[in-house]
mmCIF file of C-alpha atoms and ligand atoms in Angstrom:
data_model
loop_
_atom_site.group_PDB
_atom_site.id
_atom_site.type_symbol
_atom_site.label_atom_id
_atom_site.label_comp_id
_atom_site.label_asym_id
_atom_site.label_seq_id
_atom_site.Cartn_x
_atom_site.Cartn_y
_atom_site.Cartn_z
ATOM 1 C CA UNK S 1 1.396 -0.663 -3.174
ATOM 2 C CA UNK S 2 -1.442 -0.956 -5.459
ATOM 3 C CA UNK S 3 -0.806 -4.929 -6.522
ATOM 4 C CA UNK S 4 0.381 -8.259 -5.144
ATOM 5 C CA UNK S 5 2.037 -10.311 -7.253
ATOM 6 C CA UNK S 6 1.663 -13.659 -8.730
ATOM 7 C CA UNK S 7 5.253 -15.309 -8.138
ATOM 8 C CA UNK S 8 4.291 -18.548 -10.397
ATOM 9 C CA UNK S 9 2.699 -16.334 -13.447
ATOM 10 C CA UNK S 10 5.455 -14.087 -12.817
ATOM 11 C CA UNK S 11 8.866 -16.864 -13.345
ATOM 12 C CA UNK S 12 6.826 -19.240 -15.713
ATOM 13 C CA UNK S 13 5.305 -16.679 -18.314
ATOM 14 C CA UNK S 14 7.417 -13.807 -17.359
ATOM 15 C CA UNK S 15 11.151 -14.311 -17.305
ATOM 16 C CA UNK S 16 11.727 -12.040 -20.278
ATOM 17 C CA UNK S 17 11.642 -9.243 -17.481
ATOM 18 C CA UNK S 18 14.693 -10.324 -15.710
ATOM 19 C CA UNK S 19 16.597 -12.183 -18.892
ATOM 20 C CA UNK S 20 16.322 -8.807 -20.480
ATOM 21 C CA UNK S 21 18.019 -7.232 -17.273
ATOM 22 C CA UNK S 22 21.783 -8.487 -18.539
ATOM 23 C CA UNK S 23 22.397 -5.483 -20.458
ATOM 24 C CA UNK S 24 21.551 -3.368 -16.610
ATOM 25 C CA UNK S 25 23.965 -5.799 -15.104
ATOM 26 C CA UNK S 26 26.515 -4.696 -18.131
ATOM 27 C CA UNK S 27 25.970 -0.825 -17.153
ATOM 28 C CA UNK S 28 26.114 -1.769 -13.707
ATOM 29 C CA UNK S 29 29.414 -3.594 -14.409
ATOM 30 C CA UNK S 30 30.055 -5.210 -10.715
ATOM 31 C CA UNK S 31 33.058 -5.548 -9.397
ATOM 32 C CA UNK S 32 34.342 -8.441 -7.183
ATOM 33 C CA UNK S 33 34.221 -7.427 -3.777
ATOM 34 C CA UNK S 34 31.816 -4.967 -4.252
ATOM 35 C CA UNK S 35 28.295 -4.362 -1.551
ATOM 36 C CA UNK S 36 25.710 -4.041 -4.171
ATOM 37 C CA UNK S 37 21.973 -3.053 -3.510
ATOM 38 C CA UNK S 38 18.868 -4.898 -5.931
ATOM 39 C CA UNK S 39 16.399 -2.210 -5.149
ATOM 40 C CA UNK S 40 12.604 -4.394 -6.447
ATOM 41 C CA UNK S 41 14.808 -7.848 -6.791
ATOM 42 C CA UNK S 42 11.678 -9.664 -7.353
ATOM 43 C CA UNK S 43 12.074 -13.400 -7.314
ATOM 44 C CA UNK S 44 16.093 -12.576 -7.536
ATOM 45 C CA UNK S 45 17.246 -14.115 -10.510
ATOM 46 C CA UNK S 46 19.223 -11.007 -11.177
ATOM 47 C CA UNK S 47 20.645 -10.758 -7.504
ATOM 48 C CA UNK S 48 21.613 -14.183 -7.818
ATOM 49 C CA UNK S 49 23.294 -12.630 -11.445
ATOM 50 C CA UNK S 50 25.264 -9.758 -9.794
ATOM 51 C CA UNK S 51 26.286 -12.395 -6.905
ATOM 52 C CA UNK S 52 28.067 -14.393 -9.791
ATOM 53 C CA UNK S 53 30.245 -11.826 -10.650
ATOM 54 C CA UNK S 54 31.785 -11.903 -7.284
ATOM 55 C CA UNK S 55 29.635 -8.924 -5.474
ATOM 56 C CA UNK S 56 28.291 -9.284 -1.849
ATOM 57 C CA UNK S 57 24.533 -8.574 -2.634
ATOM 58 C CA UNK S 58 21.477 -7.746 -0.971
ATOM 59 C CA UNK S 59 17.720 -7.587 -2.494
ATOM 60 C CA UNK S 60 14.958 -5.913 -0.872
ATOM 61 C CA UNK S 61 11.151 -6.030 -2.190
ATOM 62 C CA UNK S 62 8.230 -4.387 -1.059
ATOM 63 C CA UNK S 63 5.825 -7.763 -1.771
ATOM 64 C CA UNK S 64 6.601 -10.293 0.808
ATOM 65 C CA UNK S 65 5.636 -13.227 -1.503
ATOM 66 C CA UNK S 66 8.236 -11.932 -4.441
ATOM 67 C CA UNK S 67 11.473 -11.931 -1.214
ATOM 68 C CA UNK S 68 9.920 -14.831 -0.030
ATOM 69 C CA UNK S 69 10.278 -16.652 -3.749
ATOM 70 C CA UNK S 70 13.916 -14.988 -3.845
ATOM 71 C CA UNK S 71 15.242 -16.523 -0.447
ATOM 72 C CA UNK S 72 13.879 -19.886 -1.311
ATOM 73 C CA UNK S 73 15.669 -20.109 -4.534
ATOM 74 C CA UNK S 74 18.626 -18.407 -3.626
ATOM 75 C CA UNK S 75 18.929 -19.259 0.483
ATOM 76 C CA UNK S 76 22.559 -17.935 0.035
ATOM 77 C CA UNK S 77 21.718 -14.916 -0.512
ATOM 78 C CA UNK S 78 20.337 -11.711 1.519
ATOM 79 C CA UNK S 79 16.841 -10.618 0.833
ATOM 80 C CA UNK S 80 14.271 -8.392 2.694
ATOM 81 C CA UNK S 81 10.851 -6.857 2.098
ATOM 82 C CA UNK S 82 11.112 -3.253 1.946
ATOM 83 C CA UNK S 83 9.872 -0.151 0.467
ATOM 84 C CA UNK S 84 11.742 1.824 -2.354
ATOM 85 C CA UNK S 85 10.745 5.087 -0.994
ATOM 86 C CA UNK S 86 11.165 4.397 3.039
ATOM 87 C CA UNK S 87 14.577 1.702 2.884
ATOM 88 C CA UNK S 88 17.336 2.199 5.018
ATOM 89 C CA UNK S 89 20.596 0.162 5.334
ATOM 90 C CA UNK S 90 22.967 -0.883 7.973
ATOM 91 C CA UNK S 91 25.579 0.571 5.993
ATOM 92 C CA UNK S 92 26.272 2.492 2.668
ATOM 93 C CA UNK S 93 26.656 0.194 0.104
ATOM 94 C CA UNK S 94 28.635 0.828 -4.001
ATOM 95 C CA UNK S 95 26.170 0.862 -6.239
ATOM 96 C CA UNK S 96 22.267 0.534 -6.302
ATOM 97 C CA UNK S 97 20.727 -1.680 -9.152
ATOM 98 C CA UNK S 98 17.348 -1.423 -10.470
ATOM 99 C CA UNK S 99 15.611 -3.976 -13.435
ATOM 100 C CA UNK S 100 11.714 -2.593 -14.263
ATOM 101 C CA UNK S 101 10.822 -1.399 -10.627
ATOM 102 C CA UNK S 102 11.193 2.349 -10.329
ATOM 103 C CA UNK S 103 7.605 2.379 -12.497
ATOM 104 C CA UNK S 104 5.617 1.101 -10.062
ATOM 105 C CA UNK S 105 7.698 3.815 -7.843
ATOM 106 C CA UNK S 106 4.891 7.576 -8.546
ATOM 107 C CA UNK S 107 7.250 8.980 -5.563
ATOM 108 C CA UNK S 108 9.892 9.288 -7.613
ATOM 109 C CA UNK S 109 11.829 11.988 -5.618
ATOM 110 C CA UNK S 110 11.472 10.057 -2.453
ATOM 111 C CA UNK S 111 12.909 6.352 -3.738
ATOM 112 C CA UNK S 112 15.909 8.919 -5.296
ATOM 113 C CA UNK S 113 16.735 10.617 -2.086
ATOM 114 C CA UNK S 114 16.482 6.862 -0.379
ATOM 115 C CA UNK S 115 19.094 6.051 -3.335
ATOM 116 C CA UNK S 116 21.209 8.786 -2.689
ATOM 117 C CA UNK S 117 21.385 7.993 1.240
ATOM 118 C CA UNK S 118 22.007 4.670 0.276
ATOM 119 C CA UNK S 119 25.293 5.170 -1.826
ATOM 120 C CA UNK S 120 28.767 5.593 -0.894
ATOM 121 C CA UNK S 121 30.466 8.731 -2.414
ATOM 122 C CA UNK S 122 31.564 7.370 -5.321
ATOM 123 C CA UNK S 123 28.913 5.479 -5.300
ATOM 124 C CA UNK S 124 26.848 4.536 -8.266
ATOM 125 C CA UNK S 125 22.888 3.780 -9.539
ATOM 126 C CA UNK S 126 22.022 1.739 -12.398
ATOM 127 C CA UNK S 127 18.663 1.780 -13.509
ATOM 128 C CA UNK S 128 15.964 0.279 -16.817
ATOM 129 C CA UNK S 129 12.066 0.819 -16.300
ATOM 130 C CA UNK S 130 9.189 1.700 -18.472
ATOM 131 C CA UNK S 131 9.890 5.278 -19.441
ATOM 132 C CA UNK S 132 7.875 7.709 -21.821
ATOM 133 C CA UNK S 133 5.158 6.108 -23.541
ATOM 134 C CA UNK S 134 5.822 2.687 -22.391
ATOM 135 C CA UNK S 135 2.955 0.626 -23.456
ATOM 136 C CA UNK S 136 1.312 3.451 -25.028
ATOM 137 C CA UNK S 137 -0.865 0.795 -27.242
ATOM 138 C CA UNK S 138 -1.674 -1.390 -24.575
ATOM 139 C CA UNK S 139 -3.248 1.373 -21.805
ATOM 140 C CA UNK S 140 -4.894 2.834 -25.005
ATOM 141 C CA UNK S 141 -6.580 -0.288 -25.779
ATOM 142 C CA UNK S 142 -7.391 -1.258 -22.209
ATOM 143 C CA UNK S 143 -8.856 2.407 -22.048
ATOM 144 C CA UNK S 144 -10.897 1.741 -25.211
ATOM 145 C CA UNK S 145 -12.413 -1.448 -23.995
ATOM 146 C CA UNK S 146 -13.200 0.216 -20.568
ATOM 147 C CA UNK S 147 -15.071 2.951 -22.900
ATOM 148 C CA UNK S 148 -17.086 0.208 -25.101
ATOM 149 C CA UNK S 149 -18.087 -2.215 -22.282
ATOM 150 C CA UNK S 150 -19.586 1.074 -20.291
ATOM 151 C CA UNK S 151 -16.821 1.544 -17.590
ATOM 152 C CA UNK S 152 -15.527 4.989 -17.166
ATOM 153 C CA UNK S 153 -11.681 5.817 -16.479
ATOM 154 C CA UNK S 154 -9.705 3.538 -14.444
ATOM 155 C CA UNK S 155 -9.289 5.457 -11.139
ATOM 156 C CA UNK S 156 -5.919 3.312 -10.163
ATOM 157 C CA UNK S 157 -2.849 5.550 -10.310
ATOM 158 C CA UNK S 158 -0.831 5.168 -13.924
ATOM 159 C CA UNK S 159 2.595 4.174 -13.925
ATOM 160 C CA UNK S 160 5.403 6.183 -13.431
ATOM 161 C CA UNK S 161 6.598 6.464 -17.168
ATOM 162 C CA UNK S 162 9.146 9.818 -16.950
ATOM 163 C CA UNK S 163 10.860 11.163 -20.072
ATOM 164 C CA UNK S 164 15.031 11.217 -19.803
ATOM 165 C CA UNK S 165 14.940 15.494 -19.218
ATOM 166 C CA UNK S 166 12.526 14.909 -16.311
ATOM 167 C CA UNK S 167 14.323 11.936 -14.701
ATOM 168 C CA UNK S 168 18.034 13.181 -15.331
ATOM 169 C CA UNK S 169 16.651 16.662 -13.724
ATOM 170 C CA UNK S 170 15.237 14.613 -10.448
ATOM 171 C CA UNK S 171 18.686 12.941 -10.117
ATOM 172 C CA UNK S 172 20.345 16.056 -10.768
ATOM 173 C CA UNK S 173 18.745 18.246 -8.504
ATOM 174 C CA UNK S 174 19.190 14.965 -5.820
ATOM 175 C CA UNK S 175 22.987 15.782 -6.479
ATOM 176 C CA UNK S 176 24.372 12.770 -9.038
ATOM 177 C CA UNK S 177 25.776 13.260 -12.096
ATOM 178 C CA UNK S 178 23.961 11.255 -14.588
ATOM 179 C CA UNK S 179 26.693 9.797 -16.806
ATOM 180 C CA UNK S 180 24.401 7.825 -18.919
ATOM 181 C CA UNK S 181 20.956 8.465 -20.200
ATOM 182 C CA UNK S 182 18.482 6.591 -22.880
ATOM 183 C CA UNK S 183 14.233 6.222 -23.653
ATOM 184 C CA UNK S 184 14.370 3.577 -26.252
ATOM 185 C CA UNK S 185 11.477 1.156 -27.926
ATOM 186 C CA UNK S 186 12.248 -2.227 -26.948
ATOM 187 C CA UNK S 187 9.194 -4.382 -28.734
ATOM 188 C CA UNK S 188 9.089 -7.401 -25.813
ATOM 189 C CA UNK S 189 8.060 -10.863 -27.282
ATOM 190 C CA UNK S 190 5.440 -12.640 -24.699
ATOM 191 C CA UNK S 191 5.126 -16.276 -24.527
ATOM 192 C CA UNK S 192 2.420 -18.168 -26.354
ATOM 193 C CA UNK S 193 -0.777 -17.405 -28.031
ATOM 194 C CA UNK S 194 -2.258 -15.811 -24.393
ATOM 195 C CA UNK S 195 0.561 -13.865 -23.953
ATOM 196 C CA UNK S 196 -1.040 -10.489 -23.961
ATOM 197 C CA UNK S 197 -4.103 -11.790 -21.989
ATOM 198 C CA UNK S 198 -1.262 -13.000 -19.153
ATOM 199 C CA UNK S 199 0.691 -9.776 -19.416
ATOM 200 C CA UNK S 200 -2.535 -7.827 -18.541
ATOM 201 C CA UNK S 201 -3.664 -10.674 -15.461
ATOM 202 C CA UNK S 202 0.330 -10.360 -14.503
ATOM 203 C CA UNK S 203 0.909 -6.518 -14.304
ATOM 204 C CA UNK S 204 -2.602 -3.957 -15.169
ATOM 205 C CA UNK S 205 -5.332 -5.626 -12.219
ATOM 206 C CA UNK S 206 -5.271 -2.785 -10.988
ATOM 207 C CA UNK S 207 -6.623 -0.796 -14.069
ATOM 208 C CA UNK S 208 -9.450 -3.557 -13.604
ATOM 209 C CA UNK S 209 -9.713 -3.380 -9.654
ATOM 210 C CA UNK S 210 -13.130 -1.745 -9.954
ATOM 211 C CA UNK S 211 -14.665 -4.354 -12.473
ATOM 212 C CA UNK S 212 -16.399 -7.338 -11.069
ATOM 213 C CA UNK S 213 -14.009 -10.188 -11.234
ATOM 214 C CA UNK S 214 -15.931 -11.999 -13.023
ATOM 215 C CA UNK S 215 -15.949 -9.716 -15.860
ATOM 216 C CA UNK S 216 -11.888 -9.415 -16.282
ATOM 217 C CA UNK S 217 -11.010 -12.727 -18.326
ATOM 218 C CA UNK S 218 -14.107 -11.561 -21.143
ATOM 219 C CA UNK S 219 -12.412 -7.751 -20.706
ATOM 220 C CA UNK S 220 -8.726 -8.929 -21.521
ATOM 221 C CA UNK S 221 -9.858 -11.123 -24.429
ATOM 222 C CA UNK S 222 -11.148 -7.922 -25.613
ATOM 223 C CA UNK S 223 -8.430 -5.999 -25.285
ATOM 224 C CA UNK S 224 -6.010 -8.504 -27.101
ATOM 225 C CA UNK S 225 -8.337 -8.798 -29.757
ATOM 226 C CA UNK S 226 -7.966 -4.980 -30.140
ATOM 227 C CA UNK S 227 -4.295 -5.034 -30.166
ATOM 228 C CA UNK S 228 -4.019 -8.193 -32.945
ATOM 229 C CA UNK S 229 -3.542 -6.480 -35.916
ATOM 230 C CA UNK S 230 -0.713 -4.439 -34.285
ATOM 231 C CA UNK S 231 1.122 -6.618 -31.657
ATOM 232 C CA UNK S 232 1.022 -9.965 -32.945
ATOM 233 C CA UNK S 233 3.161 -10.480 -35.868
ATOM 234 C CA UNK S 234 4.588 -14.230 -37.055
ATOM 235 C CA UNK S 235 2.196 -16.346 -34.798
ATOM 236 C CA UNK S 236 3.774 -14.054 -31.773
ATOM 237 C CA UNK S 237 2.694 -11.281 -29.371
ATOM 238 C CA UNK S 238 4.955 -8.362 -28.342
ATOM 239 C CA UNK S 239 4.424 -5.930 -25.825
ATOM 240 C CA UNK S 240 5.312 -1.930 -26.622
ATOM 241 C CA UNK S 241 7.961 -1.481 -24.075
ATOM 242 C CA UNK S 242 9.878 1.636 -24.346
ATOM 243 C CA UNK S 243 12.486 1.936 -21.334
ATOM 244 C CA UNK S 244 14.328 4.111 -19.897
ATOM 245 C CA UNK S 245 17.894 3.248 -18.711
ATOM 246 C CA UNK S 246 20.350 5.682 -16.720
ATOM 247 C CA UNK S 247 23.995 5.346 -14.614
ATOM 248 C CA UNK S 248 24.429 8.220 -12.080
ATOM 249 C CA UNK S 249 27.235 8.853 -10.102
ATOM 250 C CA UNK S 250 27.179 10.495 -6.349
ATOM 251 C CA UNK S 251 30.246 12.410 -6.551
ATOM 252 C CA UNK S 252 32.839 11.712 -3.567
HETATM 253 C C1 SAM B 1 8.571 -6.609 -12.760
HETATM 254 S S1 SAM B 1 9.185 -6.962 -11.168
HETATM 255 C C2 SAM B 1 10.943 -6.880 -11.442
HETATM 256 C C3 SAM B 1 11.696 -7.721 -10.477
HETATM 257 C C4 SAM B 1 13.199 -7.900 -10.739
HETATM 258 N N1 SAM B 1 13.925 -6.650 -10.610
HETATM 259 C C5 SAM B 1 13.464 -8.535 -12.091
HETATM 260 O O1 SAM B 1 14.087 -7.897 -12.938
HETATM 261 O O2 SAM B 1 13.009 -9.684 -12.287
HETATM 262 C C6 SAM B 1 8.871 -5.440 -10.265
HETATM 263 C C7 SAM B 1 9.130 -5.549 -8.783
HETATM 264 O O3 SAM B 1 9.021 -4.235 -8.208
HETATM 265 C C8 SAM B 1 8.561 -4.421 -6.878
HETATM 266 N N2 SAM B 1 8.095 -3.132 -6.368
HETATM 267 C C9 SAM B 1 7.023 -2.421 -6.766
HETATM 268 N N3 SAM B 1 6.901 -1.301 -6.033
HETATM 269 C C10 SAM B 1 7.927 -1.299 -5.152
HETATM 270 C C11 SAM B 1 8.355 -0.416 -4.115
HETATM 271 N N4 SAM B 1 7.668 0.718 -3.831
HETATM 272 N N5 SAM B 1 9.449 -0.727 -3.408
HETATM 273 C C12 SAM B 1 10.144 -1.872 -3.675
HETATM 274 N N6 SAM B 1 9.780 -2.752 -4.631
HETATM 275 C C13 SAM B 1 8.691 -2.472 -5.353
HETATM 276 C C14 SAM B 1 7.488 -5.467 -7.037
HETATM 277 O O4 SAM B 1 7.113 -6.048 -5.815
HETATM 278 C C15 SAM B 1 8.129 -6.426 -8.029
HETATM 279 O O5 SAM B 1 8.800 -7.469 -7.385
#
């Protein structure tokens, strides 16, 4: 993985990113009883969220600081640090839930055919993450800035950002039947007057990783400043999510 998260930026200026994950948890719809994979649970707020609803849950990470934040709050609760594209469990498990990971996931085929291996027949995947043009504004500012201040491309690998025809095709040719598909715009209010300026420190370093860091606080003043006119509205900043959301089924 490219980045290391910040577990304290992440819960105290962040927790839109899992308090937006109820609607997954609706798709999802748990049942009580159920064995119920958090594939990227994060600090495991929405673990903790399936768990309520009566499920037996387990949530693995790949950063050891994010599971390590999860079994602390939640020391009921099974968490491990592992890889979306190399996990393996004891046993097949229900369903397979996934809030605003499978971006950060460029082998998209591989974390799918982990998925797949992962599920019961019968068994089904719930999914959100940034899908087609998420953040479109914000990497074309942070690309403009780069340009002014001298820098040439980022070289970090982009995001994983797939349109609904391409990811419904990788399921399908994986074998599920994708019974529910949607890329929508979901304009994400950040907190306080910073908010853009923490989103960048929080989740694009790594479009900065070749910059002095020195020179990154100056470079994302710069690039909030370019996006004022167009993401702050009513004394608030919003971030141009568009996500994409899917339920597939591996038939029995
Ligand atoms: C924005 S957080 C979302 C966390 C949680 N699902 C939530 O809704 O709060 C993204 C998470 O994806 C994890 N992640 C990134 N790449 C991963 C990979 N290859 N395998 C497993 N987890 C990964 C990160 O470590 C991070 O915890």
């Amino acid at each position: 993985m490219e980045n290391t998260w910040n577990t304290d930026l992440y819960q105290q200026q962040h927790s839109f990113v899992w308090q937006l994950g109820q609607d997954v948890i609706a798709l999802l719809a748990p049942q009580p009883g159920e064995r119920i994979l958090d594939l990227g649970c994060g600090t495991g707020q929405l673990t903790a969220a399936i768990a309520a609803q009566g499920a037996t849950v387990t949530g693995i990470d790949a950063d050891a600081a994010m599971v390590a934040q999860a079994q602390q709050q939640y020391p009921e609760l099974d968490f491990a640090v592992a890889d979306a594209r190399t996990f393996t469990l004891p046993e097949p498990v229900d369903a397979v839930f996934s809030n605003a990971t499978l971006h950060w996931v460029n082998e998209a085929e591989g974390a799918i055919a982990q998925i797949w291996t992962a599920l019961k027949p019968g068994g089904r995947f719930a999914a959100e993450f940034g899908g087609q043009g998420n953040m479109a504004q914000v990497l074309a500012a942070l690309a403009e800035t780069r340009a002014d201040l001298g820098y040439g491309p980022s070289q970090a690998t982009p995001w994983y950002f797939p349109s609904v025809g391409e990811y419904a095709t990788l399921l399908e040719q994986q074998g599920f039947e994708v019974r529910f598909a949607t890329l929508f715009d979901r304009p994400t209010p950040l907190t306080g007057e910073t908010g853009l300026v923490d989103w960048l420190q929080m989740f694009a370093g790594r479009f900065l990783a070749d910059i002095p860091a020195e020179a990154h606080p100056d470079l994302r003043q710069k690039i909030q400043a370019k996006l004022r006119s167009r993401l702050y509205q009513n004394g608030q900043w919003f971030a141009d999510y568009r996500r994409i959301r899917v339920l597939a089924v591996k038939p029995d």
